[in-house]
PDB file of C-alpha atoms in Angstrom:
ATOM      1  CA  MET A 280       7.934-131.680  18.689  1.00 75.00           C
ATOM      2  CA  ASN A 281       8.962-131.041  14.780  1.00 84.00           C
ATOM      3  CA  GLU A 282      11.641-128.534  13.518  1.00 86.00           C
ATOM      4  CA  GLN A 283       8.822-126.781  12.072  1.00 89.00           C
ATOM      5  CA  GLU A 284       7.260-126.004  15.604  1.00 90.00           C
ATOM      6  CA  VAL A 285      10.407-125.754  17.327  1.00 90.00           C
ATOM      7  CA  PHE A 286      11.091-122.803  13.841  1.00 94.00           C
ATOM      8  CA  GLN A 287       7.620-121.060  15.255  1.00 95.00           C
ATOM      9  CA  LEU A 288       8.348-121.191  18.822  1.00 94.00           C
ATOM     10  CA  LEU A 289      12.186-119.610  18.140  1.00 95.00           C
ATOM     11  CA  ALA A 290      10.205-116.872  15.069  1.00 97.00           C
ATOM     12  CA  CYS A 291       7.258-116.000  18.627  1.00 97.00           C
ATOM     13  CA  ALA A 292       9.858-115.833  21.016  1.00 96.00           C
ATOM     14  CA  GLY A 293      12.202-113.905  19.034  1.00 97.00           C
ATOM     15  CA  GLN A 294       9.893-111.207  17.979  1.00 97.00           C
ATOM     16  CA  GLN A 295       8.138-110.935  21.254  1.00 96.00           C
ATOM     17  CA  THR A 296      11.951-110.351  22.705  1.00 97.00           C
ATOM     18  CA  LEU A 297      12.509-107.397  20.318  1.00 97.00           C
ATOM     19  CA  GLU A 298       9.042-106.000  20.509  1.00 96.00           C
ATOM     20  CA  THR A 299       9.241-105.707  24.382  1.00 95.00           C
ATOM     21  CA  MET A 300      12.777-105.446  25.277  1.00 94.00           C
ATOM     22  CA  PHE A 301      14.469-104.234  22.452  1.00 95.00           C
ATOM     23  CA  PHE A 302      11.703-102.048  21.275  1.00 93.00           C
ATOM     24  CA  THR A 303      11.879-103.060  17.812  1.00 94.00           C
ATOM     25  CA  MET A 304      10.359-105.403  15.155  1.00 94.00           C
ATOM     26  CA  PRO A 305      11.658-107.449  12.526  1.00 95.00           C
ATOM     27  CA  ASP A 306      10.501-106.587   8.726  1.00 95.00           C
ATOM     28  CA  VAL A 307      10.926-110.260   7.693  1.00 96.00           C
ATOM     29  CA  VAL A 308      11.094-113.537   9.548  1.00 96.00           C
ATOM     30  CA  SER A 309      12.494-116.820   7.836  1.00 95.00           C
ATOM     31  CA  THR A 310      14.280-119.719   8.311  1.00 92.00           C
ATOM     32  CA  GLY A 311      17.093-118.234   6.323  1.00 89.00           C
ATOM     33  CA  THR A 312      20.665-119.164   7.163  1.00 86.00           C
ATOM     34  CA  GLU A 313      22.530-116.980   5.433  1.00 86.00           C
ATOM     35  CA  ARG A 314      25.375-114.976   7.046  1.00 86.00           C
ATOM     36  CA  PRO A 315      24.201-110.889   7.368  1.00 91.00           C
ATOM     37  CA  ALA A 316      26.739-108.932   5.491  1.00 90.00           C
ATOM     38  CA  GLY A 317      29.504-106.569   6.937  1.00 93.00           C
ATOM     39  CA  PRO A 318      30.872-107.261  10.623  1.00 95.00           C
ATOM     40  CA  LEU A 319      29.216-109.447  13.002  1.00 96.00           C
ATOM     41  CA  ILE A 320      28.287-109.835  16.541  1.00 96.00           C
ATOM     42  CA  ALA A 321      27.828-113.517  17.548  1.00 96.00           C
ATOM     43  CA  ALA A 322      27.125-115.040  20.836  1.00 96.00           C
ATOM     44  CA  SER A 323      26.478-118.605  22.235  1.00 95.00           C
ATOM     45  CA  LEU A 324      25.582-120.203  24.955  1.00 95.00           C
ATOM     46  CA  THR A 325      24.688-124.139  25.894  1.00 94.00           C
ATOM     47  CA  PHE A 326      21.641-125.259  27.876  1.00 92.00           C
ATOM     48  CA  GLU A 327      21.633-128.487  30.410  1.00 90.00           C
ATOM     49  CA  GLY A 328      18.048-129.664  31.047  1.00 83.00           C
ATOM     50  CA  SER A 329      15.810-132.170  29.342  1.00 78.00           C
ATOM     51  CA  PRO A 330      16.942-131.557  26.278  1.00 82.00           C
ATOM     52  CA  PRO A 331      20.164-130.145  26.912  1.00 90.00           C
ATOM     53  CA  GLY A 332      21.591-128.276  23.769  1.00 92.00           C
ATOM     54  CA  ARG A 333      23.120-125.050  22.432  1.00 94.00           C
ATOM     55  CA  PHE A 334      21.854-122.039  21.312  1.00 95.00           C
ATOM     56  CA  GLY A 335      23.510-119.252  19.141  1.00 95.00           C
ATOM     57  CA  ALA A 336      22.942-115.519  17.841  1.00 96.00           C
ATOM     58  CA  ILE A 337      24.397-113.767  15.120  1.00 96.00           C
ATOM     59  CA  LEU A 338      23.934-110.205  14.603  1.00 96.00           C
ATOM     60  CA  SER A 339      24.747-107.362  12.301  1.00 96.00           C
ATOM     61  CA  GLU A 340      27.068-104.929  13.714  1.00 96.00           C
ATOM     62  CA  PRO A 341      24.511-101.801  13.151  1.00 96.00           C
ATOM     63  CA  VAL A 342      21.818-104.319  14.115  1.00 97.00           C
ATOM     64  CA  GLY A 343      23.559-104.959  17.605  1.00 97.00           C
ATOM     65  CA  ARG A 344      24.516-101.329  18.080  1.00 97.00           C
ATOM     66  CA  SER A 345      20.765-100.377  17.584  1.00 96.00           C
ATOM     67  CA  MET A 346      19.339-102.907  19.819  1.00 96.00           C
ATOM     68  CA  ALA A 347      21.765-101.893  22.497  1.00 96.00           C
ATOM     69  CA  ALA A 348      20.957 -98.415  22.378  1.00 96.00           C
ATOM     70  CA  ASN A 349      17.185 -99.072  22.687  1.00 95.00           C
ATOM     71  CA  PHE A 350      18.058-101.768  25.645  1.00 95.00           C
ATOM     72  CA  LEU A 351      20.337 -99.043  27.436  1.00 94.00           C
ATOM     73  CA  GLY A 352      18.027 -96.179  26.743  1.00 92.00           C
ATOM     74  CA  ALA A 353      21.258 -94.224  24.969  1.00 93.00           C
ATOM     75  CA  GLU A 354      20.372 -91.161  23.179  1.00 90.00           C
ATOM     76  CA  ASP A 355      23.588 -91.460  21.314  1.00 93.00           C
ATOM     77  CA  GLU A 356      24.286 -94.949  19.950  1.00 92.00           C
ATOM     78  CA  GLU A 357      27.921 -94.204  18.574  1.00 93.00           C
ATOM     79  CA  ALA A 358      28.663 -93.217  21.869  1.00 94.00           C
ATOM     80  CA  LEU A 359      28.439 -96.774  23.149  1.00 95.00           C
ATOM     81  CA  SER A 360      31.622 -99.340  23.601  1.00 95.00           C
ATOM     82  CA  PRO A 361      31.867-102.358  21.829  1.00 94.00           C
ATOM     83  CA  ALA A 362      31.987-104.165  25.930  1.00 94.00           C
ATOM     84  CA  GLN A 363      28.150-102.537  25.972  1.00 95.00           C
ATOM     85  CA  ILE A 364      26.983-103.593  22.662  1.00 96.00           C
ATOM     86  CA  ALA A 365      28.206-107.048  22.937  1.00 96.00           C
ATOM     87  CA  GLU A 366      26.707-107.689  26.400  1.00 95.00           C
ATOM     88  CA  VAL A 367      23.349-106.798  25.093  1.00 97.00           C
ATOM     89  CA  SER A 368      23.601-108.761  22.151  1.00 97.00           C
ATOM     90  CA  GLY A 369      24.510-111.699  24.807  1.00 96.00           C
ATOM     91  CA  GLU A 370      21.477-110.958  26.517  1.00 96.00           C
ATOM     92  CA  LEU A 371      19.597-111.085  23.754  1.00 97.00           C
ATOM     93  CA  ALA A 372      20.722-114.585  22.966  1.00 97.00           C
ATOM     94  CA  ASN A 373      20.099-115.486  26.833  1.00 95.00           C
ATOM     95  CA  ILE A 374      16.356-114.196  26.733  1.00 96.00           C
ATOM     96  CA  ILE A 375      15.552-115.772  23.508  1.00 97.00           C
ATOM     97  CA  CYS A 376      16.906-119.130  24.650  1.00 95.00           C
ATOM     98  CA  GLY A 377      15.187-119.446  27.607  1.00 93.00           C
ATOM     99  CA  ALA A 378      11.783-118.229  25.940  1.00 94.00           C
ATOM    100  CA  VAL A 379      12.173-121.152  23.589  1.00 94.00           C
ATOM    101  CA  LEU A 380      13.051-123.811  26.511  1.00 91.00           C
ATOM    102  CA  THR A 381      10.467-122.626  28.646  1.00 89.00           C
ATOM    103  CA  ASP A 382       7.625-122.925  25.721  1.00 88.00           C
ATOM    104  CA  LEU A 383       9.426-126.703  24.616  1.00 86.00           C
ATOM    105  CA  GLU A 384       9.134-127.686  28.169  1.00 76.00           C
ATOM    106  CA  SER A 385       7.315-125.914  30.838  1.00 70.00           C
ATOM    107  CA  ASN A 386       7.346-128.254  33.593  1.00 72.00           C
ATOM    108  CA  ALA A 387      11.260-129.205  33.313  1.00 76.00           C
ATOM    109  CA  ALA A 388      13.729-127.117  34.882  1.00 75.00           C
ATOM    110  CA  PHE A 389      16.898-126.065  32.929  1.00 80.00           C
ATOM    111  CA  ASP A 390      20.266-124.061  33.382  1.00 85.00           C
ATOM    112  CA  LEU A 391      21.588-121.823  30.744  1.00 89.00           C
ATOM    113  CA  SER A 392      25.345-121.015  30.910  1.00 90.00           C
ATOM    114  CA  SER A 393      26.346-117.229  30.953  1.00 89.00           C
ATOM    115  CA  PRO A 394      26.576-116.073  27.209  1.00 92.00           C
ATOM    116  CA  ILE A 395      29.789-115.634  25.166  1.00 92.00           C
ATOM    117  CA  PRO A 396      29.690-112.427  22.793  1.00 94.00           C
ATOM    118  CA  ILE A 397      32.450-112.181  20.465  1.00 94.00           C
ATOM    119  CA  TYR A 398      33.187-109.899  17.269  1.00 95.00           C
ATOM    120  CA  VAL A 399      33.722-110.884  13.893  1.00 94.00           C
ATOM    121  CA  PRO A 400      34.912-108.888  11.488  1.00 92.00           C
ATOM    122  CA  ALA A 401      33.752-108.974   7.688  1.00 90.00           C
ATOM    123  CA  ASP A 402      36.255-110.888   6.346  1.00 88.00           C
ATOM    124  CA  ASP A 403      36.429-113.347   9.272  1.00 88.00           C
ATOM    125  CA  PRO A 404      34.554-116.620   8.604  1.00 83.00           C
ATOM    126  CA  GLY A 405      33.601-116.688  12.090  1.00 82.00           C
ATOM    127  CA  PRO A 406      31.829-119.233  14.205  1.00 85.00           C
ATOM    128  CA  ASP A 407      29.279-121.810  12.452  1.00 85.00           C
ATOM    129  CA  TYR A 408      26.516-122.327  14.385  1.00 85.00           C
ATOM    130  CA  ALA A 409      24.729-123.837  11.933  1.00 80.00           C
ATOM    131  CA  ALA A 410      27.078-126.968  11.768  1.00 81.00           C
ATOM    132  CA  GLY A 411      24.162-129.611  13.313  1.00 79.00           C
ATOM    133  CA  ALA A 412      21.735-126.700  14.309  1.00 75.00           C
ATOM    134  CA  PRO A 413      18.654-128.152  12.721  1.00 82.00           C
ATOM    135  CA  VAL A 414      16.161-124.600  13.649  1.00 91.00           C
ATOM    136  CA  THR A 415      17.284-121.602  12.229  1.00 94.00           C
ATOM    137  CA  CYS A 416      15.455-118.731  12.310  1.00 96.00           C
ATOM    138  CA  ARG A 417      16.223-115.230  10.570  1.00 97.00           C
ATOM    139  CA  PHE A 418      15.287-111.839  11.207  1.00 97.00           C
ATOM    140  CA  ASP A 419      15.697-109.340   8.594  1.00 97.00           C
ATOM    141  CA  LEU A 420      15.817-105.581  10.386  1.00 96.00           C
ATOM    142  CA  PRO A 421      16.255-101.860   8.500  1.00 94.00           C
ATOM    143  CA  GLU A 422      19.991-102.380   9.824  1.00 93.00           C
ATOM    144  CA  GLY A 423      20.617-105.642   8.985  1.00 96.00           C
ATOM    145  CA  ALA A 424      19.430-109.315  10.134  1.00 97.00           C
ATOM    146  CA  ILE A 425      19.702-111.379  13.055  1.00 97.00           C
ATOM    147  CA  VAL A 426      20.163-115.312  12.701  1.00 96.00           C
ATOM    148  CA  LEU A 427      19.438-117.645  15.415  1.00 96.00           C
ATOM    149  CA  TYR A 428      20.562-121.316  15.420  1.00 94.00           C
ATOM    150  CA  LEU A 429      19.015-124.097  17.878  1.00 94.00           C
ATOM    151  CA  ALA A 430      20.235-127.459  18.017  1.00 92.00           C
ATOM    152  CA  PHE A 431      19.297-129.999  20.882  1.00 88.00           C
ATOM    153  CA  GLY A 432      21.306-133.128  22.133  1.00 82.00           C
ATOM    154  CA  THR A 433      24.882-131.689  22.290  1.00 50.00           C
ATOM    155  CA  GLY A 434      24.698-129.579  25.170  1.00 44.00           C
ATOM    156  CA  ALA A 435      27.620-128.459  28.061  1.00 43.00           C
TER     157      ALA A 435
ATOM    158  CA  MET B  66       6.533 -91.718  49.752  1.00 78.00           C
ATOM    159  CA  ALA B  67       9.909 -92.701  47.524  1.00 92.00           C
ATOM    160  CA  PHE B  68      10.617 -96.667  47.729  1.00 95.00           C
ATOM    161  CA  GLN B  69      14.440 -97.760  48.698  1.00 96.00           C
ATOM    162  CA  LEU B  70      14.895-100.318  45.544  1.00 96.00           C
ATOM    163  CA  MET B  71      17.258-103.312  44.876  1.00 98.00           C
ATOM    164  CA  VAL B  72      18.372-104.653  41.964  1.00 98.00           C
ATOM    165  CA  VAL B  73      20.284-108.139  41.937  1.00 98.00           C
ATOM    166  CA  ASP B  74      21.443-109.265  38.385  1.00 96.00           C
ATOM    167  CA  ASP B  75      24.767-110.165  36.985  1.00 94.00           C
ATOM    168  CA  SER B  76      24.421-108.515  33.682  1.00 93.00           C
ATOM    169  CA  PRO B  77      24.930-104.600  34.076  1.00 93.00           C
ATOM    170  CA  ALA B  78      22.954-104.359  31.105  1.00 94.00           C
ATOM    171  CA  MET B  79      19.799-105.828  32.586  1.00 95.00           C
ATOM    172  CA  ARG B  80      19.997-103.588  35.380  1.00 96.00           C
ATOM    173  CA  ALA B  81      19.975-101.088  33.730  1.00 94.00           C
ATOM    174  CA  LEU B  82      17.299-101.980  32.067  1.00 94.00           C
ATOM    175  CA  ILE B  83      15.227-102.650  34.856  1.00 95.00           C
ATOM    176  CA  VAL B  84      16.234 -99.138  36.874  1.00 94.00           C
ATOM    177  CA  ARG B  85      15.389 -96.990  33.541  1.00 92.00           C
ATOM    178  CA  VAL B  86      11.771 -98.906  33.374  1.00 92.00           C
ATOM    179  CA  ILE B  87      11.159 -98.357  36.832  1.00 92.00           C
ATOM    180  CA  GLU B  88      12.315 -94.913  36.467  1.00 91.00           C
ATOM    181  CA  LEU B  89       9.784 -94.136  33.695  1.00 90.00           C
ATOM    182  CA  SER B  90       7.311 -95.820  35.460  1.00 89.00           C
ATOM    183  CA  GLY B  91       6.089 -92.799  37.629  1.00 88.00           C
ATOM    184  CA  ILE B  92       7.008 -94.820  40.772  1.00 90.00           C
ATOM    185  CA  GLU B  93       8.911 -92.748  43.086  1.00 92.00           C
ATOM    186  CA  ILE B  94      11.948 -93.942  43.931  1.00 93.00           C
ATOM    187  CA  GLY B  95      14.444 -93.400  46.468  1.00 94.00           C
ATOM    188  CA  GLU B  96      18.042 -94.676  46.560  1.00 94.00           C
ATOM    189  CA  CYS B  97      18.688 -97.983  44.079  1.00 96.00           C
ATOM    190  CA  HIS B  98      21.204-100.523  45.210  1.00 98.00           C
ATOM    191  CA  LEU B  99      22.554-102.705  42.461  1.00 98.00           C
ATOM    192  CA  ALA B 100      24.438-106.257  43.149  1.00 98.00           C
ATOM    193  CA  ALA B 101      25.784-108.601  40.789  1.00 97.00           C
ATOM    194  CA  ASN B 102      24.975-111.592  43.033  1.00 97.00           C
ATOM    195  CA  GLY B 103      22.882-112.847  45.823  1.00 98.00           C
ATOM    196  CA  GLN B 104      26.092-112.154  48.254  1.00 98.00           C
ATOM    197  CA  GLU B 105      26.548-108.747  47.499  1.00 98.00           C
ATOM    198  CA  ALA B 106      23.186-108.044  47.436  1.00 98.00           C
ATOM    199  CA  LEU B 107      23.247-109.556  51.390  1.00 98.00           C
ATOM    200  CA  ASP B 108      26.302-107.260  51.940  1.00 98.00           C
ATOM    201  CA  LEU B 109      24.161-104.053  50.611  1.00 98.00           C
ATOM    202  CA  LEU B 110      21.455-105.409  53.021  1.00 97.00           C
ATOM    203  CA  ALA B 111      23.655-105.361  56.130  1.00 97.00           C
ATOM    204  CA  LYS B 112      23.884-101.916  55.575  1.00 96.00           C
ATOM    205  CA  HIS B 113      20.904-100.434  53.917  1.00 96.00           C
ATOM    206  CA  TRP B 114      16.762-101.010  54.044  1.00 95.00           C
ATOM    207  CA  VAL B 115      15.220-101.529  50.812  1.00 97.00           C
ATOM    208  CA  ASP B 116      11.630-101.726  50.364  1.00 97.00           C
ATOM    209  CA  ILE B 117      11.498-104.076  47.177  1.00 97.00           C
ATOM    210  CA  ILE B 118      14.397-106.614  45.815  1.00 98.00           C
ATOM    211  CA  LEU B 119      14.147-107.481  41.955  1.00 98.00           C
ATOM    212  CA  THR B 120      16.376-110.804  41.931  1.00 97.00           C
ATOM    213  CA  ASP B 121      17.649-112.987  38.671  1.00 95.00           C
ATOM    214  CA  VAL B 122      17.921-116.484  39.753  1.00 93.00           C
ATOM    215  CA  ASN B 123      21.080-117.644  37.401  1.00 90.00           C
ATOM    216  CA  MET B 124      24.072-115.684  38.828  1.00 93.00           C
ATOM    217  CA  PRO B 125      27.629-116.710  39.757  1.00 93.00           C
ATOM    218  CA  VAL B 126      28.904-116.346  43.201  1.00 96.00           C
ATOM    219  CA  MET B 127      25.434-116.742  44.961  1.00 97.00           C
ATOM    220  CA  ASN B 128      22.244-117.530  42.884  1.00 95.00           C
ATOM    221  CA  GLY B 129      18.629-116.360  43.416  1.00 95.00           C
ATOM    222  CA  GLU B 130      17.594-119.184  44.835  1.00 94.00           C
ATOM    223  CA  GLU B 131      20.375-119.208  47.686  1.00 97.00           C
ATOM    224  CA  PHE B 132      19.648-115.365  48.087  1.00 97.00           C
ATOM    225  CA  LEU B 133      16.366-116.457  48.752  1.00 97.00           C
ATOM    226  CA  ARG B 134      16.959-118.899  51.689  1.00 96.00           C
ATOM    227  CA  ARG B 135      19.166-116.472  53.144  1.00 97.00           C
ATOM    228  CA  LEU B 136      16.491-113.784  53.098  1.00 96.00           C
ATOM    229  CA  ASP B 137      13.944-116.191  54.778  1.00 95.00           C
ATOM    230  CA  ALA B 138      16.438-117.257  57.458  1.00 96.00           C
ATOM    231  CA  ASP B 139      16.982-113.608  58.848  1.00 96.00           C
ATOM    232  CA  GLU B 140      14.185-112.077  60.500  1.00 94.00           C
ATOM    233  CA  ARG B 141      15.110-108.834  59.467  1.00 95.00           C
ATOM    234  CA  LEU B 142      14.636-109.364  55.790  1.00 96.00           C
ATOM    235  CA  ARG B 143      12.336-112.197  55.642  1.00 94.00           C
ATOM    236  CA  ASP B 144       9.274-109.965  54.814  1.00 94.00           C
ATOM    237  CA  ILE B 145      10.765-107.611  52.087  1.00 96.00           C
ATOM    238  CA  PRO B 146       8.814-108.221  49.064  1.00 96.00           C
ATOM    239  CA  VAL B 147      10.878-110.059  46.285  1.00 97.00           C
ATOM    240  CA  LEU B 148       9.820-110.020  42.706  1.00 97.00           C
ATOM    241  CA  VAL B 149      12.120-112.582  40.701  1.00 97.00           C
ATOM    242  CA  ILE B 150      12.787-111.872  37.063  1.00 96.00           C
ATOM    243  CA  SER B 151      14.236-114.575  35.411  1.00 94.00           C
ATOM    244  CA  THR B 152      14.827-115.972  31.568  1.00 91.00           C
ATOM    245  CA  ASP B 153      13.626-119.631  33.197  1.00 87.00           C
ATOM    246  CA  GLY B 154       9.938-119.722  33.263  1.00 86.00           C
ATOM    247  CA  SER B 155       9.222-123.274  33.898  1.00 86.00           C
ATOM    248  CA  GLU B 156       6.741-124.286  36.151  1.00 87.00           C
ATOM    249  CA  HIS B 157       9.377-126.248  38.066  1.00 86.00           C
ATOM    250  CA  ARG B 158      11.417-123.263  38.852  1.00 87.00           C
ATOM    251  CA  MET B 159       9.110-120.642  39.843  1.00 90.00           C
ATOM    252  CA  ARG B 160       7.264-123.007  42.228  1.00 90.00           C
ATOM    253  CA  ARG B 161      10.896-123.433  43.821  1.00 90.00           C
ATOM    254  CA  MET B 162      11.069-119.632  43.938  1.00 92.00           C
ATOM    255  CA  ARG B 163       7.447-119.455  45.529  1.00 90.00           C
ATOM    256  CA  GLU B 164       8.150-122.197  48.406  1.00 90.00           C
ATOM    257  CA  LEU B 165      10.838-119.916  49.037  1.00 91.00           C
ATOM    258  CA  SER B 166      10.303-115.865  49.614  1.00 84.00           C
ATOM    259  CA  ALA B 167       9.563-114.380  46.045  1.00 93.00           C
ATOM    260  CA  LYS B 168       6.082-112.836  46.215  1.00 93.00           C
ATOM    261  CA  SER B 169       6.016-112.745  42.372  1.00 94.00           C
ATOM    262  CA  TYR B 170       7.491-113.971  39.194  1.00 95.00           C
ATOM    263  CA  LEU B 171       8.459-112.217  35.848  1.00 96.00           C
ATOM    264  CA  LYS B 172       9.602-114.084  33.068  1.00 94.00           C
ATOM    265  CA  LYS B 173      11.882-112.244  30.471  1.00 95.00           C
ATOM    266  CA  PRO B 174      11.062-111.307  27.970  1.00 96.00           C
ATOM    267  CA  PHE B 175       8.606-108.850  29.951  1.00 95.00           C
ATOM    268  CA  SER B 176       7.513-105.394  29.036  1.00 93.00           C
ATOM    269  CA  PRO B 177       7.626-102.422  30.892  1.00 93.00           C
ATOM    270  CA  GLU B 178       3.636-102.361  31.643  1.00 94.00           C
ATOM    271  CA  VAL B 179       4.240-105.503  32.835  1.00 95.00           C
ATOM    272  CA  LEU B 180       7.110-104.723  35.482  1.00 95.00           C
ATOM    273  CA  ARG B 181       5.501-101.559  36.466  1.00 94.00           C
ATOM    274  CA  GLU B 182       1.928-103.140  37.265  1.00 94.00           C
ATOM    275  CA  ARG B 183       4.069-106.210  39.184  1.00 95.00           C
ATOM    276  CA  MET B 184       6.207-103.532  40.967  1.00 94.00           C
ATOM    277  CA  GLU B 185       2.797-101.290  42.192  1.00 93.00           C
ATOM    278  CA  GLN B 186       1.378-104.912  43.433  1.00 94.00           C
ATOM    279  CA  LEU B 187       3.795-105.788  45.556  1.00 94.00           C
ATOM    280  CA  LEU B 188       4.143-102.333  46.637  1.00 93.00           C
ATOM    281  CA  GLY B 189       0.702-101.497  47.246  1.00 91.00           C
ATOM    282  CA  VAL B 190       0.880 -98.490  44.819  1.00 86.00           C
ATOM    283  CA  ALA B 191      -2.065 -96.948  43.351  1.00 73.00           C
ATOM    284  CA  PRO B 192      -1.658 -97.320  39.528  1.00 69.00           C
TER     285      PRO B 192
END
């Protein structure tokens, strides 16, 4: 499967996850890799299987907050704790990564590590998930953006 | 009739989502027992009866596969319907879980409607 086909899987899995479990839809889906503006939440995980690899998600903090409110059914998103927002961002990464791997290799079992979410201040360079990740997918939403990174062959 | 429910997932956020979706589905729920892994679930099942179990696969301490194996080995628990909810939608994993006591398997992401339908099927509730 080439990079364009994997991008399509990533885009489909991302949109389906955002729609069904986070009750939102992106305005634009692209291959853009540029870091979203402002503070971020980053979540990464590795997977073992055939093939192994790693997956990363970077979210604008307002996107992470809004999605956590949708996921948890919170009426006041300002009342959410950073830990809750980080955990939900980790779930987003976990669900999208699992969906992509299932679509890639429906007959092969795989194991996902637990997602590790971190807060990244606006002036912090943050983790470089793009390094060595040939497939990226960017979702632009009204509150900011989500960028997903997928790399194979460098699993845990 | 209110159904007694158990949700087993190491993510508090995922447990909260599942419970909220079920509460909004119209299915009448009595007590809802929450566990972070298979061992916690077995400890709760020693004290409480439930009508249905919803469980993740990939969990620390005791994963979903071992949890189902323990349910199968316990004649008091083996007939409780189990719905597996997992990010791993591979045929291999689904087959293994069905070979144990899983009655149904739901891949994440899932819509609230699909979760409600699976619950209704397993509980024998008319929509």
